[in-house]
Amino acid sequence: MQHRMYDEDKGAVMMSMKAEQMAAMMTLMSAAGDAENATMTAIDEAKAGHAERSRKLLKQADAKLKQAHQAQTQMLTYEARGEKVDVTLLMVHSQDHLMSAMTIRRLADEIIDLYQQVQARK
């Protein structure tokens, strides 16, 4: 009987860890998506000649990327502690969102600078 209670407790702990991992994946995906959206909107604002709004949106994107990176670090920490982390389609999708958002964010500075240069020549 004692062994069965231990197994039930272990199962509850494992379910809790899985829920934490799922929450981290969802946070990563949501924050990365928000960062990408803010970045693309910043590019649109720069194209329209609204440099100040554009830079403000980039700061918002950076904050969301930081949040996504923290969620990713949390997921890596689970694995580093030896906890089983299942590589699911959802995990791959969340990582894909982060990489896309990071790439777009890196290019946004260059694109925005180019728009500002073009507008300065008008």
PDB file of C-alpha atoms in Angstrom:
ATOM      1  CA  MET A   1       0.000   0.000   0.000  1.00  0.00           C
ATOM      2  CA  GLN A   2       2.816   2.409   0.830  1.00  0.00           C
ATOM      3  CA  HIS A   3       4.401   1.809  -2.578  1.00  0.00           C
ATOM      4  CA  ARG A   4       1.130   2.569  -4.344  1.00  0.00           C
ATOM      5  CA  MET A   5       0.813   5.921  -2.556  1.00  0.00           C
ATOM      6  CA  TYR A   6       4.364   6.758  -3.626  1.00  0.00           C
ATOM      7  CA  ASP A   7       3.520   5.954  -7.234  1.00  0.00           C
ATOM      8  CA  GLU A   8       0.415   8.140  -7.036  1.00  0.00           C
ATOM      9  CA  ASP A   9       2.462  10.984  -5.569  1.00  0.00           C
ATOM     10  CA  LYS A  10       5.107  10.522  -8.245  1.00  0.00           C
ATOM     11  CA  GLY A  11       2.400  10.565 -10.903  1.00  0.00           C
ATOM     12  CA  ALA A  12       0.991  13.798  -9.503  1.00  0.00           C
ATOM     13  CA  VAL A  13       4.442  15.352  -9.508  1.00  0.00           C
ATOM     14  CA  MET A  14       5.005  14.179 -13.081  1.00  0.00           C
ATOM     15  CA  MET A  15       1.638  15.620 -14.153  1.00  0.00           C
ATOM     16  CA  SER A  16       2.583  18.897 -12.492  1.00  0.00           C
ATOM     17  CA  MET A  17       5.918  18.962 -14.332  1.00  0.00           C
ATOM     18  CA  LYS A  18       4.172  18.262 -17.634  1.00  0.00           C
ATOM     19  CA  ALA A  19       1.732  21.099 -16.923  1.00  0.00           C
ATOM     20  CA  GLU A  20       4.668  23.420 -16.168  1.00  0.00           C
ATOM     21  CA  GLN A  21       6.387  22.388 -19.386  1.00  0.00           C
ATOM     22  CA  MET A  22       3.184  22.965 -21.364  1.00  0.00           C
ATOM     23  CA  ALA A  23       2.737  26.382 -19.758  1.00  0.00           C
ATOM     24  CA  ALA A  24       6.318  27.304 -20.656  1.00  0.00           C
ATOM     25  CA  MET A  25       5.765  26.236 -24.281  1.00  0.00           C
ATOM     26  CA  MET A  26       2.555  28.233 -24.523  1.00  0.00           C
ATOM     27  CA  THR A  27       4.209  31.297 -22.974  1.00  0.00           C
ATOM     28  CA  LEU A  28       7.100  30.976 -25.397  1.00  0.00           C
ATOM     29  CA  MET A  29       4.777  30.712 -28.394  1.00  0.00           C
ATOM     30  CA  SER A  30       2.493  33.540 -27.307  1.00  0.00           C
ATOM     31  CA  ALA A  31       5.303  35.943 -26.405  1.00  0.00           C
ATOM     32  CA  ALA A  32       7.204  35.177 -29.605  1.00  0.00           C
ATOM     33  CA  GLY A  33       4.056  35.770 -31.655  1.00  0.00           C
ATOM     34  CA  ASP A  34       3.456  39.073 -29.879  1.00  0.00           C
ATOM     35  CA  ALA A  35       7.079  40.085 -30.527  1.00  0.00           C
ATOM     36  CA  GLU A  36       6.776  39.279 -34.203  1.00  0.00           C
ATOM     37  CA  ASN A  37       3.542  41.236 -34.479  1.00  0.00           C
ATOM     38  CA  ALA A  38       5.023  44.279 -32.711  1.00  0.00           C
ATOM     39  CA  THR A  39       8.095  44.125 -34.942  1.00  0.00           C
ATOM     40  CA  MET A  40       6.099  43.964 -38.164  1.00  0.00           C
ATOM     41  CA  THR A  41       3.902  46.818 -36.974  1.00  0.00           C
ATOM     42  CA  ALA A  42       7.059  48.810 -36.193  1.00  0.00           C
ATOM     43  CA  ILE A  43       8.242  48.305 -39.759  1.00  0.00           C
ATOM     44  CA  ASP A  44       4.836  49.457 -41.056  1.00  0.00           C
ATOM     45  CA  GLU A  45       5.017  52.556 -38.837  1.00  0.00           C
ATOM     46  CA  ALA A  46       8.508  53.371 -40.110  1.00  0.00           C
ATOM     47  CA  LYS A  47       7.316  52.991 -43.676  1.00  0.00           C
ATOM     48  CA  ALA A  48       4.548  55.489 -42.916  1.00  0.00           C
ATOM     49  CA  GLY A  49       7.110  57.924 -41.516  1.00  0.00           C
ATOM     50  CA  HIS A  50       6.319  57.431 -37.821  1.00  0.00           C
ATOM     51  CA  ALA A  51       9.815  56.808 -36.454  1.00  0.00           C
ATOM     52  CA  GLU A  52       8.964  57.415 -32.802  1.00  0.00           C
ATOM     53  CA  ARG A  53       6.039  54.967 -32.847  1.00  0.00           C
ATOM     54  CA  SER A  54       8.231  52.487 -34.665  1.00  0.00           C
ATOM     55  CA  ARG A  55      10.973  52.577 -32.026  1.00  0.00           C
ATOM     56  CA  LYS A  56       8.407  52.283 -29.241  1.00  0.00           C
ATOM     57  CA  LEU A  57       7.008  49.137 -30.862  1.00  0.00           C
ATOM     58  CA  LEU A  58      10.498  47.697 -31.164  1.00  0.00           C
ATOM     59  CA  LYS A  59      10.951  48.159 -27.414  1.00  0.00           C
ATOM     60  CA  GLN A  60       7.694  46.261 -26.877  1.00  0.00           C
ATOM     61  CA  ALA A  61       8.950  43.525 -29.187  1.00  0.00           C
ATOM     62  CA  ASP A  62      12.201  43.316 -27.229  1.00  0.00           C
ATOM     63  CA  ALA A  63      10.286  42.911 -23.966  1.00  0.00           C
ATOM     64  CA  LYS A  64       8.216  40.096 -25.479  1.00  0.00           C
ATOM     65  CA  LEU A  65      11.335  38.410 -26.847  1.00  0.00           C
ATOM     66  CA  LYS A  66      12.847  38.548 -23.367  1.00  0.00           C
ATOM     67  CA  GLN A  67       9.705  36.892 -21.982  1.00  0.00           C
ATOM     68  CA  ALA A  68       9.868  34.197 -24.682  1.00  0.00           C
ATOM     69  CA  HIS A  69      13.549  33.611 -23.994  1.00  0.00           C
ATOM     70  CA  GLN A  70      12.842  33.204 -20.283  1.00  0.00           C
ATOM     71  CA  ALA A  71      10.228  30.546 -21.102  1.00  0.00           C
ATOM     72  CA  GLN A  72      12.721  28.792 -23.355  1.00  0.00           C
ATOM     73  CA  THR A  73      15.325  28.891 -20.586  1.00  0.00           C
ATOM     74  CA  GLN A  74      12.781  27.369 -18.222  1.00  0.00           C
ATOM     75  CA  MET A  75      12.258  24.484 -20.655  1.00  0.00           C
ATOM     76  CA  LEU A  76      16.011  23.973 -21.006  1.00  0.00           C
ATOM     77  CA  THR A  77      16.357  23.988 -17.218  1.00  0.00           C
ATOM     78  CA  TYR A  78      13.908  21.079 -16.919  1.00  0.00           C
ATOM     79  CA  GLU A  79      16.062  18.999 -19.208  1.00  0.00           C
ATOM     80  CA  ALA A  80      19.308  20.105 -17.549  1.00  0.00           C
ATOM     81  CA  ARG A  81      17.922  18.888 -14.196  1.00  0.00           C
ATOM     82  CA  GLY A  82      17.364  15.487 -15.757  1.00  0.00           C
ATOM     83  CA  GLU A  83      13.607  15.803 -16.059  1.00  0.00           C
ATOM     84  CA  LYS A  84      12.132  14.123 -19.098  1.00  0.00           C
ATOM     85  CA  VAL A  85      11.089  16.670 -21.684  1.00  0.00           C
ATOM     86  CA  ASP A  86       9.090  15.301 -24.579  1.00  0.00           C
ATOM     87  CA  VAL A  87       9.886  16.837 -27.940  1.00  0.00           C
ATOM     88  CA  THR A  88       6.416  17.371 -29.308  1.00  0.00           C
ATOM     89  CA  LEU A  89       5.110  19.141 -32.374  1.00  0.00           C
ATOM     90  CA  LEU A  90       3.962  21.903 -30.041  1.00  0.00           C
ATOM     91  CA  MET A  91       7.498  22.327 -28.702  1.00  0.00           C
ATOM     92  CA  VAL A  92       8.957  22.440 -32.202  1.00  0.00           C
ATOM     93  CA  HIS A  93       6.282  24.940 -33.229  1.00  0.00           C
ATOM     94  CA  SER A  94       7.018  27.176 -30.239  1.00  0.00           C
ATOM     95  CA  GLN A  95      10.747  27.121 -31.011  1.00  0.00           C
ATOM     96  CA  ASP A  96       9.976  27.954 -34.639  1.00  0.00           C
ATOM     97  CA  HIS A  97       7.936  30.970 -33.527  1.00  0.00           C
ATOM     98  CA  LEU A  98      10.820  32.190 -31.392  1.00  0.00           C
ATOM     99  CA  MET A  99      13.423  31.815 -34.131  1.00  0.00           C
ATOM    100  CA  SER A 100      11.191  33.603 -36.654  1.00  0.00           C
ATOM    101  CA  ALA A 101      10.507  36.448 -34.245  1.00  0.00           C
ATOM    102  CA  MET A 102      14.213  36.809 -33.434  1.00  0.00           C
ATOM    103  CA  THR A 103      15.174  36.865 -37.106  1.00  0.00           C
ATOM    104  CA  ILE A 104      12.533  39.422 -38.012  1.00  0.00           C
ATOM    105  CA  ARG A 105      13.536  41.577 -35.052  1.00  0.00           C
ATOM    106  CA  ARG A 106      17.189  41.567 -36.120  1.00  0.00           C
ATOM    107  CA  LEU A 107      16.257  42.650 -39.648  1.00  0.00           C
ATOM    108  CA  ALA A 108      13.777  45.276 -38.473  1.00  0.00           C
ATOM    109  CA  ASP A 109      16.469  47.716 -37.360  1.00  0.00           C
ATOM    110  CA  GLU A 110      18.034  47.622 -40.816  1.00  0.00           C
ATOM    111  CA  ILE A 111      14.708  47.960 -42.636  1.00  0.00           C
ATOM    112  CA  ILE A 112      13.606  50.840 -40.420  1.00  0.00           C
ATOM    113  CA  ASP A 113      16.934  52.610 -40.905  1.00  0.00           C
ATOM    114  CA  LEU A 114      16.531  52.252 -44.668  1.00  0.00           C
ATOM    115  CA  TYR A 115      13.023  53.724 -44.555  1.00  0.00           C
ATOM    116  CA  GLN A 116      14.335  56.655 -42.529  1.00  0.00           C
ATOM    117  CA  GLN A 117      17.148  57.261 -45.012  1.00  0.00           C
ATOM    118  CA  VAL A 118      14.737  57.216 -47.947  1.00  0.00           C
ATOM    119  CA  GLN A 119      12.351  59.578 -46.185  1.00  0.00           C
ATOM    120  CA  ALA A 120      15.199  61.953 -45.309  1.00  0.00           C
ATOM    121  CA  ARG A 121      16.040  62.272 -49.014  1.00  0.00           C
ATOM    122  CA  LYS A 122      12.520  63.287 -49.994  1.00  0.00           C
TER     123      LYS A 122
END
